Tab-separated table of N, CA and C in Angstrom:
chain	number	residue	atom	x	y	z
D	1	MET	N	191.339	-192.470	-131.159
D	1	MET	CA	191.295	-190.967	-130.788
D	1	MET	C	192.631	-190.764	-130.134
D	2	PHE	N	193.166	-189.530	-130.535
D	2	PHE	CA	194.248	-188.977	-130.000
D	2	PHE	C	194.023	-187.749	-129.521
D	3	GLY	N	194.836	-187.228	-128.580
D	3	GLY	CA	194.710	-185.939	-128.079
D	3	GLY	C	195.368	-185.533	-126.669
D	4	ASP	N	195.105	-184.476	-126.346
D	4	ASP	CA	195.499	-183.906	-124.985
D	4	ASP	C	194.350	-184.094	-124.038
D	5	PHE	N	194.336	-185.170	-123.203
D	5	PHE	CA	193.309	-185.557	-122.466
D	5	PHE	C	193.261	-184.662	-121.149
D	6	SER	N	194.132	-183.601	-121.078
D	6	SER	CA	193.879	-182.508	-119.861
D	6	SER	C	192.677	-181.623	-120.405
D	7	ASN	N	192.284	-181.757	-121.608
D	7	ASN	CA	191.139	-181.014	-122.079
D	7	ASN	C	189.910	-181.901	-122.176
D	8	LEU	N	189.798	-182.811	-121.179
D	8	LEU	CA	188.619	-183.536	-121.160
D	8	LEU	C	188.087	-183.411	-119.704
D	9	ALA	N	186.890	-183.103	-119.493
D	9	ALA	CA	186.272	-183.028	-118.191
D	9	ALA	C	185.393	-184.115	-117.900
D	10	LEU	N	185.819	-184.753	-116.645
D	10	LEU	CA	184.913	-186.072	-116.246
D	10	LEU	C	184.094	-185.628	-114.936
D	11	ALA	N	182.862	-186.004	-114.961
D	11	ALA	CA	182.133	-185.760	-113.717
D	11	ALA	C	181.333	-186.969	-113.227
D	12	THR	N	181.280	-187.243	-111.949
D	12	THR	CA	180.425	-188.456	-111.486
D	12	THR	C	179.125	-188.003	-110.995
D	13	PHE	N	178.126	-188.882	-110.864
D	13	PHE	CA	176.837	-188.629	-110.468
D	13	PHE	C	176.375	-189.705	-109.695
D	14	GLY	N	175.796	-189.336	-108.485
D	14	GLY	CA	175.183	-190.360	-107.577
D	14	GLY	C	176.342	-191.119	-106.882
D	15	ASN	N	175.889	-192.501	-106.592
D	15	ASN	CA	176.940	-193.315	-105.737
D	15	ASN	C	177.171	-194.457	-106.568
D	16	LEU	N	178.178	-195.156	-106.052
D	16	LEU	CA	178.764	-196.520	-106.699
D	16	LEU	C	177.494	-197.437	-106.229
D	17	ARG	N	177.021	-198.248	-107.078
D	17	ARG	CA	175.997	-199.193	-106.798
D	17	ARG	C	176.479	-200.560	-107.002
D	18	MET	N	176.680	-201.399	-106.092
D	18	MET	CA	177.216	-202.806	-106.092
D	18	MET	C	176.281	-203.750	-105.717
D	19	SER	N	176.362	-204.924	-106.305
D	19	SER	CA	175.547	-206.212	-105.914
D	19	SER	C	176.196	-207.401	-106.116
D	20	MET	N	176.056	-208.448	-105.284
D	20	MET	CA	176.741	-209.755	-105.335
D	20	MET	C	175.655	-210.625	-106.186
D	21	LEU	N	175.978	-211.185	-107.259
D	21	LEU	CA	175.159	-212.025	-107.932
D	21	LEU	C	175.617	-213.551	-107.620
D	22	PRO	N	174.727	-214.245	-106.808
D	22	PRO	CA	175.255	-215.686	-106.741
D	22	PRO	C	175.268	-216.525	-107.947
D	23	GLN	N	176.121	-217.378	-108.153
D	23	GLN	CA	176.416	-218.375	-109.288
D	23	GLN	C	176.393	-219.744	-108.793
D	24	PRO	N	176.314	-220.632	-109.652
D	24	PRO	CA	176.568	-222.253	-109.298
D	24	PRO	C	177.880	-222.363	-108.575
D	25	ALA	N	177.952	-223.445	-107.858
D	25	ALA	CA	179.216	-223.801	-107.098
D	25	ALA	C	179.571	-222.819	-106.100
D	26	GLY	N	178.873	-222.170	-105.495
D	26	GLY	CA	179.135	-221.176	-104.339
D	26	GLY	C	179.974	-219.940	-104.816
D	27	LEU	N	180.004	-219.635	-106.056
D	27	LEU	CA	180.663	-218.470	-106.491
D	27	LEU	C	179.853	-217.371	-106.615
D	28	TYR	N	180.439	-216.118	-106.571
D	28	TYR	CA	179.607	-215.034	-106.727
D	28	TYR	C	180.378	-214.107	-107.746
D	29	ILE	N	179.400	-213.100	-108.584
D	29	ILE	CA	179.799	-212.298	-109.286
D	29	ILE	C	179.659	-210.803	-108.591
D	30	LEU	N	180.548	-209.955	-108.589
D	30	LEU	CA	180.463	-208.713	-107.993
D	30	LEU	C	180.030	-207.767	-109.385
D	31	GLU	N	178.836	-207.051	-109.220
D	31	GLU	CA	178.449	-206.117	-110.330
D	31	GLU	C	178.463	-204.729	-109.811
D	32	ALA	N	178.929	-203.848	-110.390
D	32	ALA	CA	179.195	-202.422	-109.891
D	32	ALA	C	178.821	-201.445	-111.029
D	33	PHE	N	178.058	-200.477	-110.703
D	33	PHE	CA	177.705	-199.363	-111.709
D	33	PHE	C	178.164	-198.004	-111.167
D	34	TYR	N	178.668	-197.259	-112.003
D	34	TYR	CA	179.023	-195.753	-111.422
D	34	TYR	C	178.715	-194.845	-112.603
D	35	ASP	N	177.897	-193.889	-112.442
D	35	ASP	CA	177.529	-193.036	-113.513
D	35	ASP	C	178.524	-191.887	-113.515
D	36	VAL	N	179.100	-191.758	-115.007
D	36	VAL	CA	180.060	-190.820	-115.182
D	36	VAL	C	179.593	-190.032	-116.569
D	37	GLY	N	179.992	-188.812	-116.478
D	37	GLY	CA	179.693	-187.945	-117.744
D	37	GLY	C	181.051	-187.336	-118.130
D	38	MET	N	181.064	-187.103	-119.544
D	38	MET	CA	182.327	-186.571	-120.136
D	38	MET	C	181.825	-185.553	-121.022
D	39	GLY	N	182.813	-184.426	-120.966
D	39	GLY	CA	182.775	-183.247	-122.005
D	39	GLY	C	184.213	-182.904	-122.345
D	40	VAL	N	184.056	-182.448	-123.664
D	40	VAL	CA	185.334	-181.829	-124.267
D	40	VAL	C	185.425	-180.428	-124.063
D	41	LEU	N	186.423	-179.902	-123.573
D	41	LEU	CA	186.849	-178.548	-123.093
D	41	LEU	C	187.335	-177.748	-124.252
D	42	ASN	N	188.149	-178.375	-125.237
D	42	ASN	CA	188.658	-177.856	-126.486
D	42	ASN	C	188.734	-178.887	-127.454
D	43	GLU	N	187.725	-178.618	-128.641
D	43	GLU	CA	187.564	-179.754	-129.452
D	43	GLU	C	188.912	-179.839	-130.475
D	44	LYS	N	189.564	-178.754	-130.498
D	44	LYS	CA	190.821	-178.848	-131.394
D	44	LYS	C	192.000	-179.464	-130.595
D	45	ALA	N	191.754	-179.963	-129.446
D	45	ALA	CA	192.800	-180.723	-128.653
D	45	ALA	C	192.749	-182.354	-128.970
D	46	PHE	N	191.805	-182.796	-129.889
D	46	PHE	CA	191.451	-184.111	-130.185
D	46	PHE	C	191.424	-184.392	-131.714
D	47	CYS	N	191.925	-185.539	-132.051
D	47	CYS	CA	192.028	-185.967	-133.430
D	47	CYS	C	191.286	-187.485	-133.413
D	48	LEU	N	190.307	-187.651	-134.231
D	48	LEU	CA	189.698	-188.895	-134.221
D	48	LEU	C	189.801	-189.406	-135.588
D	49	ALA	N	190.585	-190.607	-135.792
D	49	ALA	CA	190.881	-191.377	-136.938
D	49	ALA	C	189.536	-192.019	-137.591
D	50	GLN	N	189.605	-191.982	-138.817
D	50	GLN	CA	188.430	-192.396	-139.686
D	50	GLN	C	189.026	-193.182	-140.924
D	51	ASN	N	188.151	-194.112	-141.197
D	51	ASN	CA	188.462	-195.175	-142.307
D	51	ASN	C	189.930	-195.608	-142.265
D	52	THR	N	190.039	-196.384	-141.082
D	52	THR	CA	191.221	-196.924	-140.838
D	52	THR	C	191.084	-198.455	-141.128
D	53	THR	N	192.289	-199.195	-141.419
D	53	THR	CA	192.249	-200.568	-141.552
D	53	THR	C	193.449	-201.289	-140.776
D	54	ILE	N	193.329	-202.422	-140.105
D	54	ILE	CA	194.367	-203.023	-139.399
D	54	ILE	C	194.899	-204.188	-140.159
């Protein structure tokens, strides 16, 4: 996707939720969730490539 990302609106909802998950050998994994919404203000500002090969 290519475009002018100043035409993209982002919104956050709620709080950052974090938790520590204990793992073997005394290690921990930090898990975090943050709710984010996205909306396009001007559809003509973006281009989505289709049928591409690498």
